[in-house]
Amino acid sequence: MAASILITGASGFIGSFMVEEALKRKLSVWAGIRSTSSKKYLNNPDIYFFEADFADASALQTCLLRHKESYGKFDYIIHCAGATKCVDKDDFEKINYLQTKHLVDALIELDMLPMQFVFLSSLSVFGPVHEQDYVPIRENDTPIPNTLYGISKLKAERYMQSLPSFPYVSYRPTGVYGPRDKDYFLLAQSVKSHIDFSAGYKRQDITFIYVKDLVKAVFMGMDKHVFRRAYFISDGEVYRSRRFSELLQKELGVSFVIQIRCPLGVLKIISWLAALGARLFKRSSTLNPDKYKILKQRNWRCDVTPARQELGFTPDYNLERGVKETVAWYKEAGWISSCV
């Protein structure tokens, strides 16, 4: 019988790619979604659905108990569900930490621990370390997260670390891009409009990981049966701040762009105003105080040696190949058109 896997946040950008890889591996795939979640990228008839409200600890435990009684426990769990931007700042803790805790606690209470519990964390849990010397962030560095997002993710990591024998593996990817992602798509739209925006004047070292390579790393971790470990994930390269937009410009066929460098002080004010406006209309904003701190950070280098040595991970995509495939998808999906 095929091993079973629960993938939370399955309707999202990263989660939907995790589902596709699990299906390729002939696993029994359960897509963890809310009742209101889109199933746009979950139309494979082999997908089973696990609908639950992760904000309600009692209701979640009831759903898991029913599943256990009917199908047994999950062999693997990939917890992708989370929030990178919120209307209310308290929602970061509620979604990224408390909902993770609810799931973990329920699994322990119901004796449903999987062979491996994958937690999708972020490089942001470390914050602006090595801002002056630009050396790669390493796992033995002391985290100093300065965003609500990073703080909430770190809190979830530390909770799992505090539980003896809990079989977690945390992945801390740098900037994840690829088809279906809406955040980097905003940059593509800007470049299409002949505008290239960047923050600050000081050197900024940026790193990326293509979504399919992140998925590859996670499943390699399953194959290696690792647990109680955390890995930084990037393509292993370091890019200057304009490289991503330069590649977008090339793939979109944009003849010229106007480069706009926004002083950090001005960007900070704009970010606060954008967040204020979003709250008034009860919507989340891509540009917000948390995002400002991410744009402000100058060093996004990270040490991927442990992932390479312990998992055997090597990326299939460099930035040029990844952006090329992403833009091709934008065009095919009708999100954007080439310039003529």
C-alpha positions as a printed Julia matrix, in Angstrom:
340×3 Matrix{Float64}:
   0.0    0.0     0.0
   1.28   3.46   -0.89
   2.6    5.65    1.9
   0.28   8.53    2.79
   1.23  12.17    2.96
  -0.62  15.24    4.2
   0.4   18.53    2.6
  -1.06  21.56    4.33
  -1.38  24.8     2.41
  -1.81  22.61   -0.66
  -3.72  25.22   -2.62
  -0.86  27.7    -2.31
   2.2   28.4    -4.42
   4.7   26.03   -2.77
   2.13  23.56   -1.49
   0.67  22.87   -4.93
   4.13  21.93   -6.25
   4.65  19.64   -3.24
   1.39  17.9    -4.17
   2.54  17.38   -7.76
   5.82  15.79   -6.68
   4.08  13.53   -4.18
   1.73  12.34   -6.93
   4.69  11.62   -9.2
   6.11   9.46   -6.43
   2.86   7.47   -6.28
   2.13   8.48   -2.7
  -1.39   8.61   -1.32
  -1.75  12.38   -1.32
  -4.01  14.29    1.05
  -4.25  18.0     0.29
  -4.79  19.94    3.49
  -7.04  22.91    2.71
  -9.67  25.18    4.22
 -13.27  24.93    3.06
 -12.78  28.24    1.22
  -9.49  27.28   -0.47
  -9.15  27.3    -4.24
  -8.62  23.95   -5.94
  -7.34  25.52   -9.14
  -4.04  23.63   -9.02
  -5.49  20.58   -7.29
  -7.54  19.04  -10.08
  -5.81  15.67  -10.27
  -8.42  12.97   -9.52
  -5.89  11.05   -7.42
  -5.83  13.8    -4.78
  -7.73  13.27   -1.53
  -8.79  16.3     0.47
  -8.38  16.93    4.17
 -10.51  19.94    5.08
  -9.77  21.41    8.48
  -9.69  24.68   10.38
  -6.16  24.82   11.79
  -7.11  27.88   13.86
  -9.54  25.78   15.92
  -7.49  23.3    17.95
 -10.51  21.23   19.02
 -12.0   21.02   15.53
  -8.62  20.12   14.05
  -8.17  17.31   16.55
 -11.64  15.99   15.68
 -10.77  15.97   11.95
  -7.53  14.15   12.6
  -9.23  11.58   14.82
 -11.81  10.85   12.13
  -9.04  10.41    9.61
  -7.17   8.05   11.92
 -10.25   5.95   12.52
 -10.93   5.66    8.77
  -7.47   5.59    7.21
  -4.85   5.44    9.96
  -2.19   8.09   10.54
  -0.22   9.92    7.88
   3.21   8.54    7.07
   4.53  12.0     6.18
   3.36  15.55    6.72
   4.58  18.65    4.89
   3.35  21.76    6.68
   3.3   24.52    4.06
   0.34  26.43    5.45
   1.34  29.86    6.67
   1.15  33.59    6.02
   3.77  35.95    4.62
   1.55  39.03    4.87
  -1.43  39.74    7.13
  -4.05  42.42    7.68
  -3.6   42.27   11.46
  -0.03  41.97   12.77
  -1.21  39.48   15.42
  -2.18  37.08   12.65
   1.46  36.2    12.0
   1.67  34.53   15.41
  -1.8   33.0    15.11
  -1.17  31.46   11.69
   2.55  30.67   11.59
   3.04  29.68   15.22
  -0.25  28.8    16.92
  -1.74  26.86   14.01
   1.5   24.89   13.73
   1.35  24.22   17.47
  -2.27  23.09   17.19
  -1.31  20.56   14.52
   1.75  19.29   16.38
  -0.11  18.99   19.69
  -2.99  17.12   18.06
  -0.63  14.65   16.39
   1.02  13.93   19.74
  -2.28  13.68   21.63
  -3.77  11.27   19.09
  -0.61   9.19   18.71
  -0.42  10.15   15.03
   3.23  11.14   14.72
   4.4   10.69   11.12
   7.78   9.3    10.12
   8.74  12.85    9.2
   7.11  16.23    9.81
   8.39  18.82    7.34
   8.08  22.43    8.41
   8.45  25.11    5.72
  10.26  27.88    7.55
  12.33  30.71    6.08
  15.77  32.29    6.01
  13.98  35.24    7.63
  14.1   33.43   10.99
  17.72  34.61   11.25
  17.16  38.24   10.38
  19.91  40.74    9.55
  22.99  38.87   10.78
  26.32  39.51    9.03
  25.07  42.78    7.59
  28.53  44.31    7.75
  30.81  41.46    6.68
  28.48  39.8     4.12
  29.48  36.26    5.1
  26.88  33.5     4.64
  24.37  33.0     7.43
  25.13  29.67    9.13
  23.05  27.39   11.31
  25.19  28.09   14.39
  24.62  31.84   14.12
  22.29  33.42   16.68
  18.91  34.28   15.1
  17.84  37.9    15.43
  14.63  38.03   13.39
  13.35  41.57   12.95
  10.09  40.82   11.11
   6.84  39.52   12.57
   6.96  36.8     9.91
  10.46  35.67   10.9
   9.69  35.82   14.61
   6.57  33.67   14.22
   8.36  31.08   12.1
  11.25  30.88   14.57
   8.82  30.45   17.44
   7.24  27.48   15.65
  10.67  25.97   14.99
  11.68  26.31   18.62
   8.45  24.76   19.84
   9.1   21.64   17.79
  12.71  21.56   18.95
  11.49  21.58   22.55
   9.54  18.35   22.06
  11.73  15.28   22.62
  11.74  12.88   19.67
   9.33  14.94   17.58
  10.41  14.04   13.99
  10.58  17.52   12.48
  12.75  18.75    9.62
  12.75  22.5     9.01
  13.62  24.01    5.65
  14.68  27.64    5.58
  14.56  28.71    1.94
  15.69  32.08    0.72
  13.48  33.89   -1.83
  11.29  31.26   -3.52
  10.1   32.09   -7.02
   8.45  30.28   -9.89
   5.12  29.71  -11.66
   1.98  30.55   -9.66
   3.8   32.92   -7.29
   2.17  36.33   -7.15
   4.81  38.31   -5.25
   7.64  38.06   -7.78
   5.03  38.42  -10.49
   4.54  41.99   -9.29
   8.17  42.63  -10.2
   7.55  41.18  -13.66
   4.61  43.53  -14.13
   6.78  46.45  -13.08
   9.51  45.52  -15.55
   6.88  45.08  -18.26
   5.87  48.67  -17.5
   9.52  49.74  -17.96
  10.08  50.36  -14.24
  12.79  48.63  -12.18
  12.48  49.45   -8.5
  15.18  48.78   -5.9
  15.61  49.72   -2.24
  18.52  51.67   -0.85
  21.96  52.5    -2.21
  24.22  50.17   -0.24
  25.39  46.86   -1.71
  22.81  44.09   -1.43
  23.61  40.4    -1.9
  20.52  38.37   -2.81
  19.89  34.63   -3.06
  17.07  32.64   -4.63
  15.66  29.14   -4.96
  13.36  27.95   -7.73
  10.23  26.33   -6.34
  10.89  22.97   -8.01
  14.34  22.83   -6.44
  12.89  23.53   -2.99
  10.46  20.65   -3.54
  13.37  18.47   -4.64
  15.27  19.23   -1.42
  12.26  18.38    0.77
  11.71  15.0    -0.84
  15.42  14.22   -0.73
  15.15  14.77    3.01
  12.39  12.18    3.11
  14.48   9.72    1.12
  17.38  10.23    3.54
  15.11   9.77    6.59
  16.55  12.82    8.33
  14.82  14.3    11.34
  15.39  16.98   13.97
  17.44  19.01   11.49
  17.1   22.4     9.8
  18.5   23.33    6.37
  19.06  26.55    4.49
  18.03  26.14    0.85
  19.19  28.29   -2.06
  20.63  27.63   -5.52
  24.08  28.23   -4.04
  24.73  31.42   -5.99
  24.8   35.05   -4.89
  23.29  37.75   -7.08
  23.47  41.51   -7.14
  20.2   43.3    -6.55
  19.3   43.97  -10.21
  19.98  40.51  -11.64
  16.43  39.21  -11.26
  14.88  42.2   -13.02
  17.53  42.06  -15.76
  16.54  38.48  -16.54
  12.85  39.4   -16.48
  13.56  42.22  -18.91
  15.33  39.8   -21.25
  12.61  37.13  -21.17
   9.79  39.67  -21.55
  11.51  41.41  -24.44
  11.37  44.8   -22.72
  13.57  47.25  -24.64
  14.35  49.55  -21.73
  13.62  50.09  -18.07
  13.87  53.15  -15.87
  15.84  52.29  -12.75
  14.41  53.82   -9.61
  16.34  53.54   -6.35
  14.19  54.48   -3.39
  15.95  55.79   -0.26
  15.22  53.5     2.68
  13.74  56.34    4.72
  11.22  57.13    2.01
  10.45  53.43    1.51
   9.76  53.05    5.24
   7.14  55.81    5.14
   5.53  54.38    2.0
   5.4   50.92    3.6
   3.64  52.21    6.7
   1.14  54.16    4.62
   0.47  51.14    2.39
  -0.16  48.98    5.45
  -2.46  51.6     6.96
  -4.48  51.8     3.77
  -4.7   48.02    3.57
  -6.01  47.79    7.13
  -8.68  50.38    6.39
  -9.92  48.22    3.52
  -9.3   44.99    5.49
  -6.84  43.68    2.92
  -3.23  42.57    3.16
  -0.59  44.61    1.36
   2.51  43.26   -0.37
   4.33  46.4     0.74
   4.2   46.7     4.53
   6.55  47.29    7.5
   7.63  43.64    7.48
   8.39  43.78    3.76
  10.32  47.01    4.29
  12.66  45.26    6.72
  13.2   42.47    4.19
  13.99  44.98    1.43
  16.27  46.85    3.81
  18.35  43.75    4.66
  21.59  43.77    2.7
  22.89  40.22    3.15
  20.83  37.2     2.11
  23.75  34.81    1.72
  23.29  31.47    3.47
  25.37  28.35    3.94
  23.84  25.46    2.01
  26.71  23.06    2.77
  24.67  20.91    5.22
  21.9   20.39    2.63
  24.5   19.48    0.03
  26.43  17.09    2.28
  23.59  15.5     4.25
  20.84  15.4     1.62
  22.98  15.3    -1.51
  21.06  18.35   -2.71
  22.2   20.13   -5.84
  19.81  22.5    -7.64
  18.63  21.84  -11.18
  17.94  25.53  -11.81
  20.13  28.58  -11.71
  18.4   31.96  -11.75
  18.56  32.35  -15.53
  16.9   29.02  -16.21
  14.35  29.52  -13.45
  13.28  32.96  -14.6
  13.05  31.74  -18.19
  10.68  28.93  -17.19
   8.69  31.22  -14.9
   8.12  33.88  -17.56
   7.16  31.17  -20.07
   4.51  30.04  -17.58
   3.29  33.63  -17.06
   2.7   33.86  -20.81
   1.08  30.44  -21.15
  -1.23  31.1   -18.2
  -2.2   34.48  -19.6
  -0.77  36.42  -16.68
   1.44  38.55  -18.91
   2.4   39.01  -22.56
   5.71  39.7   -24.29
   6.57  43.16  -25.49
   6.66  43.62  -29.24
